[in-house]
GROMACS .gro file of C-alpha atoms in nm:
model
  286
    1ASP     CA    1  11.251  -8.837  14.773
    2TRP     CA    2  11.273  -9.154  15.058
    3LEU     CA    3  11.282  -9.523  15.081
    4SER     CA    4  11.003  -9.631  15.356
    5MET     CA    5  10.986  -9.992  15.504
    6GLU     CA    6  10.695 -10.074  15.699
    7THR     CA    7  10.700 -10.376  15.942
    8ALA     CA    8  10.421 -10.579  16.156
    9PHE     CA    9  10.497 -10.869  16.386
   10GLY     CA   10  10.845 -10.849  16.305
   11ARG     CA   11  10.801 -10.890  15.920
   12ILE     CA   12  10.854 -10.639  15.657
   13HIS     CA   13  10.522 -10.600  15.470
   14ASP     CA   14  10.553 -10.316  15.246
   15VAL     CA   15  10.866 -10.125  15.094
   16ALA     CA   16  10.802  -9.830  14.895
   17LEU     CA   17  10.998  -9.532  14.742
   18ARG     CA   18  10.824  -9.233  14.826
   19ARG     CA   19  10.821  -8.880  14.661
   20HIS     CA   20  10.634  -8.559  14.806
   21TRP     CA   21  10.643  -8.190  14.767
   22VAL     CA   22  10.886  -8.018  15.018
   23ASP     CA   23  10.660  -7.688  14.904
   24PRO     CA   24  10.325  -7.801  14.847
   25THR     CA   25  10.205  -7.461  14.755
   26ILE     CA   26  10.398  -7.513  14.408
   27PRO     CA   27  10.146  -7.726  14.268
   28LEU     CA   28   9.895  -7.531  14.460
   29GLU     CA   29   9.972  -7.193  14.263
   30ALA     CA   30  10.021  -7.369  13.935
   31THR     CA   31   9.645  -7.549  13.986
   32VAL     CA   32   9.436  -7.281  14.184
   33ILE     CA   33   9.629  -6.934  14.234
   34LEU     CA   34   9.759  -6.868  13.898
   35PRO     CA   35   9.435  -6.940  13.673
   36SER     CA   36   9.241  -6.732  13.919
   37HIS     CA   37   9.119  -6.380  13.919
   38GLY     CA   38   9.184  -6.363  14.300
   39VAL     CA   39   9.204  -6.561  14.607
   40LEU     CA   40   9.076  -6.512  14.946
   41VAL     CA   41   9.227  -6.683  15.225
   42THR     CA   42   9.094  -6.671  15.568
   43SER     CA   43   9.182  -6.858  15.913
   44ALA     CA   44   9.190  -6.788  16.265
   45THR     CA   45   9.529  -6.900  16.280
   46LEU     CA   46   9.720  -6.732  16.003
   47SER     CA   47   9.923  -6.458  16.165
   48ASP     CA   48  10.194  -6.537  16.430
   49PRO     CA   49  10.248  -6.276  16.671
   50LEU     CA   50  10.604  -6.356  16.784
   51SER     CA   51  10.719  -6.302  16.433
   52ASP     CA   52  10.862  -6.000  16.318
   53ASP     CA   53  10.637  -6.031  16.033
   54PRO     CA   54  10.288  -6.144  16.178
   55PHE     CA   55  10.178  -6.289  15.785
   56ALA     CA   56  10.532  -6.434  15.702
   57MET     CA   57  10.413  -6.825  15.768
   58ALA     CA   58  10.071  -6.739  15.619
   59ARG     CA   59  10.255  -6.620  15.297
   60ALA     CA   60  10.461  -6.932  15.275
   61ARG     CA   61  10.212  -7.186  15.358
   62THR     CA   62   9.948  -7.027  15.076
   63GLY     CA   63  10.233  -6.959  14.824
   64ALA     CA   64  10.166  -6.587  14.838
   65SER     CA   65  10.530  -6.498  14.889
   66ARG     CA   66  10.600  -6.593  14.516
   67LEU     CA   67  10.359  -6.363  14.371
   68ILE     CA   68  10.454  -6.076  14.171
   69GLU     CA   69  10.213  -5.847  14.363
   70PRO     CA   70  10.240  -5.896  14.731
   71ALA     CA   71   9.920  -6.032  14.928
   72ARG     CA   72   9.718  -5.789  15.135
   73THR     CA   73   9.688  -5.898  15.469
   74LEU     CA   74   9.382  -5.775  15.735
   75LYS     CA   75   9.365  -5.891  16.085
   76VAL     CA   76   9.005  -5.882  16.232
   77GLU     CA   77   8.996  -5.903  16.644
   78SER     CA   78   8.732  -6.132  16.773
   79PRO     CA   79   8.416  -6.013  16.899
   80PHE     CA   80   8.424  -6.279  17.188
   81ASP     CA   81   8.507  -6.217  17.534
   82TYR     CA   82   8.764  -6.454  17.620
   83ALA     CA   83   8.876  -6.324  17.942
   84THR     CA   84   8.551  -6.380  18.100
   85ASN     CA   85   8.428  -6.696  17.903
   86SER     CA   86   8.736  -6.919  17.908
   87ARG     CA   87   8.991  -7.054  18.127
   88ILE     CA   88   9.332  -7.187  18.014
   89LEU     CA   89   9.515  -7.450  18.238
   90VAL     CA   90   9.837  -7.618  18.226
   91VAL     CA   91   9.833  -7.914  18.491
   92THR     CA   92  10.180  -7.970  18.638
   93ASP     CA   93  10.191  -8.297  18.814
   94VAL     CA   94  10.078  -8.532  18.533
   95ALA     CA   95  10.344  -8.739  18.373
   96ARG     CA   96  10.266  -8.691  18.040
   97ASP     CA   97  10.459  -9.049  17.925
   98ASP     CA   98  10.232  -9.244  18.152
   99PRO     CA   99   9.898  -9.333  17.986
  100ARG     CA  100   9.751  -9.425  18.313
  101GLN     CA  101   9.792  -9.093  18.449
  102THR     CA  102   9.684  -8.920  18.154
  103ALA     CA  103   9.358  -9.107  18.142
  104ALA     CA  104   9.312  -9.065  18.533
  105ALA     CA  105   9.345  -8.690  18.461
  106MET     CA  106   9.098  -8.693  18.173
  107ARG     CA  107   8.823  -8.898  18.349
  108GLU     CA  108   8.859  -8.659  18.648
  109LEU     CA  109   8.840  -8.326  18.440
  110PHE     CA  110   8.539  -8.505  18.220
  111VAL     CA  111   8.346  -8.597  18.546
  112ALA     CA  112   8.413  -8.232  18.693
  113ALA     CA  113   8.287  -8.067  18.380
  114GLY     CA  114   7.961  -8.300  18.402
  115GLY     CA  115   8.034  -8.430  18.013
  116GLY     CA  116   8.100  -8.196  17.707
  117GLY     CA  117   8.476  -8.303  17.712
  118LEU     CA  118   8.704  -8.359  17.410
  119GLY     CA  119   9.016  -8.513  17.446
  120LEU     CA  120   9.304  -8.431  17.189
  121PHE     CA  121   9.595  -8.634  17.126
  122THR     CA  122   9.909  -8.588  16.926
  123ALA     CA  123   9.963  -8.997  16.850
  124ILE     CA  124   9.651  -9.248  16.772
  125ARG     CA  125   9.853  -9.520  17.004
  126ARG     CA  126   9.825  -9.277  17.304
  127LEU     CA  127   9.456  -9.234  17.223
  128LYS     CA  128   9.382  -9.608  17.203
  129SER     CA  129   9.551  -9.676  17.526
  130VAL     CA  130   9.377  -9.416  17.738
  131TYR     CA  131   9.054  -9.497  17.557
  132GLU     CA  132   9.079  -9.846  17.708
  133ARG     CA  133   9.113  -9.729  18.064
  134LEU     CA  134   8.869  -9.427  18.041
  135GLY     CA  135   8.563  -9.569  17.884
  136PRO     CA  136   8.455  -9.805  18.171
  137ASP     CA  137   8.520  -9.554  18.431
  138LEU     CA  138   8.302  -9.304  18.242
  139ALA     CA  139   8.020  -9.540  18.163
  140ARG     CA  140   8.004  -9.622  18.540
  141VAL     CA  141   7.877  -9.240  18.590
  142GLY     CA  142   7.696  -9.231  18.294
  143LEU     CA  143   7.909  -9.028  18.063
  144PRO     CA  144   7.934  -9.195  17.712
  145LEU     CA  145   8.262  -9.182  17.537
  146TYR     CA  146   8.338  -9.194  17.165
  147ALA     CA  147   8.659  -9.212  16.983
  148GLN     CA  148   8.828  -9.156  16.662
  149HIS     CA  149   9.038  -9.441  16.524
  150VAL     CA  150   8.832  -9.672  16.774
  151ASP     CA  151   8.476  -9.649  16.692
  152PRO     CA  152   8.367  -9.784  16.343
  153LEU     CA  153   8.244  -9.441  16.221
  154GLU     CA  154   8.415  -9.145  16.031
  155VAL     CA  155   8.495  -8.825  16.205
  156GLY     CA  156   8.182  -8.645  16.104
  157ALA     CA  157   7.957  -8.868  16.222
  158LEU     CA  158   8.133  -8.911  16.577
  159VAL     CA  159   8.128  -8.514  16.591
  160ASP     CA  160   7.761  -8.511  16.503
  161ILE     CA  161   7.672  -8.748  16.781
  162PHE     CA  162   7.900  -8.560  17.002
  163ARG     CA  163   7.708  -8.255  16.923
  164ALA     CA  164   7.358  -8.375  16.965
  165GLU     CA  165   7.478  -8.550  17.301
  166GLN     CA  166   7.531  -8.263  17.537
  167ASP     CA  167   7.693  -8.454  17.819
  168SER     CA  168   7.895  -8.725  17.589
  169CYS     CA  169   8.283  -8.692  17.556
  170LEU     CA  170   8.503  -8.755  17.237
  171LEU     CA  171   8.875  -8.832  17.192
  172GLY     CA  172   9.032  -8.768  16.867
  173THR     CA  173   9.373  -8.647  16.679
  174ASP     CA  174   9.433  -8.352  16.418
  175ALA     CA  175   9.119  -8.405  16.217
  176VAL     CA  176   8.893  -8.355  16.532
  177ARG     CA  177   9.145  -8.072  16.624
  178ASP     CA  178   9.122  -7.871  16.304
  179GLY     CA  179   8.780  -7.942  16.188
  180VAL     CA  180   8.515  -7.959  16.451
  181ASP     CA  181   8.218  -7.682  16.494
  182VAL     CA  182   8.066  -7.766  16.842
  183PRO     CA  183   7.893  -7.456  16.978
  184GLY     CA  184   7.702  -7.451  17.298
  185ARG     CA  185   7.736  -7.665  17.606
  186SER     CA  186   7.827  -7.987  17.397
  187LEU     CA  187   8.176  -7.870  17.397
  188ARG     CA  188   8.289  -7.717  17.731
  189LEU     CA  189   8.602  -7.855  17.839
  190LEU     CA  190   8.925  -7.956  17.588
  191ALA     CA  191   9.214  -8.153  17.715
  192PHE     CA  192   9.537  -8.169  17.523
  193ASP     CA  193   9.756  -8.476  17.631
  194ARG     CA  194  10.061  -8.298  17.537
  195VAL     CA  195  10.202  -7.999  17.327
  196PRO     CA  196  10.123  -8.092  16.952
  197TRP     CA  197  10.481  -8.047  16.807
  198PRO     CA  198  10.551  -8.167  16.485
  199ARG     CA  199  10.636  -8.517  16.422
  200PRO     CA  200  11.024  -8.507  16.316
  201ASP     CA  201  10.971  -8.733  16.033
  202LEU     CA  202  11.177  -8.715  15.711
  203LEU     CA  203  10.932  -8.472  15.537
  204HIS     CA  204  10.926  -8.245  15.831
  205LYS     CA  205  11.297  -8.222  15.866
  206ALA     CA  206  11.305  -8.127  15.490
  207ARG     CA  207  11.037  -7.856  15.529
  208ARG     CA  208  11.222  -7.693  15.839
  209GLU     CA  209  11.529  -7.681  15.643
  210VAL     CA  210  11.399  -7.488  15.379
  211PHE     CA  211  11.118  -7.292  15.612
  212GLY     CA  212  11.333  -7.245  15.935
  213ALA     CA  213  11.645  -7.125  15.778
  214GLY     CA  214  11.788  -6.849  16.016
  215SER     CA  215  11.644  -6.994  16.366
  216PRO     CA  216  11.878  -7.203  16.563
  217GLY     CA  217  11.780  -7.608  16.460
  218GLY     CA  218  11.468  -7.456  16.286
  219ARG     CA  219  11.299  -7.407  16.648
  220SER     CA  220  11.106  -7.108  16.532
  221TYR     CA  221  10.951  -7.298  16.255
  222ASP     CA  222  10.851  -7.576  16.487
  223ASP     CA  223  10.716  -7.336  16.762
  224ALA     CA  224  10.489  -7.143  16.477
  225LEU     CA  225  10.355  -7.465  16.389
  226ALA     CA  226  10.283  -7.582  16.724
  227ARG     CA  227  10.135  -7.225  16.821
  228ALA     CA  228   9.910  -7.262  16.525
  229ARG     CA  229   9.784  -7.605  16.663
  230ILE     CA  230   9.707  -7.496  16.994
  231ALA     CA  231   9.503  -7.176  16.872
  232GLN     CA  232   9.341  -7.386  16.617
  233ALA     CA  233   9.220  -7.639  16.909
  234PHE     CA  234   9.146  -7.339  17.127
  235GLY     CA  235   8.926  -7.199  16.890
  236ARG     CA  236   8.699  -7.503  16.894
  237LEU     CA  237   8.595  -7.430  17.226
  238ILE     CA  238   8.441  -7.065  17.194
  239ARG     CA  239   8.228  -7.054  16.887
  240ARG     CA  240   7.963  -6.789  17.002
  241ALA     CA  241   7.958  -6.497  17.228
  242ASP     CA  242   7.750  -6.697  17.550
  243ASP     CA  243   7.981  -7.023  17.509
  244ARG     CA  244   8.200  -7.095  17.831
  245GLY     CA  245   8.505  -7.335  17.818
  246VAL     CA  246   8.805  -7.466  17.982
  247PHE     CA  247   9.119  -7.545  17.791
  248VAL     CA  248   9.361  -7.784  17.975
  249MET     CA  249   9.723  -7.868  17.860
  250LEU     CA  250   9.836  -8.169  18.063
  251ASP     CA  251  10.203  -8.124  17.985
  252ALA     CA  252  10.391  -7.965  18.246
  253ALA     CA  253  10.685  -7.880  18.013
  254THR     CA  254  10.462  -7.647  17.800
  255PRO     CA  255  10.693  -7.318  17.703
  256THR     CA  256  10.481  -7.030  17.758
  257ARG     CA  257  10.592  -6.881  17.432
  258LEU     CA  258  10.321  -7.121  17.274
  259PHE     CA  259  10.015  -6.957  17.398
  260ALA     CA  260  10.129  -6.619  17.246
  261ALA     CA  261   9.887  -6.736  16.955
  262LEU     CA  262   9.581  -6.714  17.179
  263PRO     CA  263   9.357  -6.435  17.184
  264PRO     CA  264   9.433  -6.128  17.427
  265GLY     CA  265   9.289  -6.131  17.756
  266ALA     CA  266   9.311  -6.544  17.733
  267GLU     CA  267   9.505  -6.584  18.072
  268VAL     CA  268   9.727  -6.903  18.131
  269GLN     CA  269   9.747  -7.047  18.443
  270ARG     CA  270   9.969  -7.330  18.561
  271MET     CA  271   9.836  -7.550  18.853
  272THR     CA  272   9.786  -7.894  19.005
  273LEU     CA  273   9.531  -8.159  18.869
  274VAL     CA  274   9.327  -8.118  19.197
  275GLU     CA  275   9.333  -7.709  19.153
  276ALA     CA  276   9.229  -7.747  18.789
  277LEU     CA  277   8.922  -7.963  18.895
  278ASP     CA  278   8.810  -7.727  19.160
  279LEU     CA  279   8.830  -7.451  18.918
  280THR     CA  280   8.677  -7.653  18.647
  281ARG     CA  281   8.377  -7.734  18.850
  282THR     CA  282   8.339  -7.393  18.980
  283PHE     CA  283   8.363  -7.218  18.646
  284LEU     CA  284   8.131  -7.448  18.449
  285HIS     CA  285   7.890  -7.506  18.703
  286ASP     CA  286   7.873  -7.153  18.864
   0.00000   0.00000   0.00000
């Protein structure tokens, strides 16, 4: 339980007493799992390779850890050749706190890819700031730009347009990162503005105390969430065997350990923006 206060233009316009499950799998278990004869949970990001128990986080987040009989787990290797068909780059010379540099970097990356670019943001405010700078520049080179939280369309409609227009670009946040299915050339470059760390709000802090017990400051819990989000985003890029794509992180401070959740063979390279642009052009237009 917590008390929240929202302000706008220096005035309080909403005060609320809020209540949220620290562990949302308790009502999930009561309404879905217990009445069922069986439950099958599938995801590309269920396992965490850096944990002593790769499925510990999955059991905790699905409520399976409380079952009388332990859940059975199965990990199936991907049929895709990630080493050949993807490139993962960490750009080392873009200041992540400067929206002008982020906008300039995304503009050059989208142009180098010839469109088909998806820009992912961890905050709506930064997305809008980059969109204002990016839109006119891309329009001048004939690349349409769409954005969640800016265009008056729901996410599904924006993704449909992005999928249909092979050389357009799209900016989005969590809903786009986790729910996009765009096979083929319509999505060939994905750029993250910064590491998708969990936002340290009251609810997250309460969950970290429960689920992150045993690690200093709950770091392993935060790491596991960030790894899952990066893996989820990377999964948007390669949707079928003949897809090719470039994954770019515009955050030089990205710890290497966060890429452990990516598929085997997906090599991470750190380089300057100019080097990343050259590699993108060569790889996507070869």
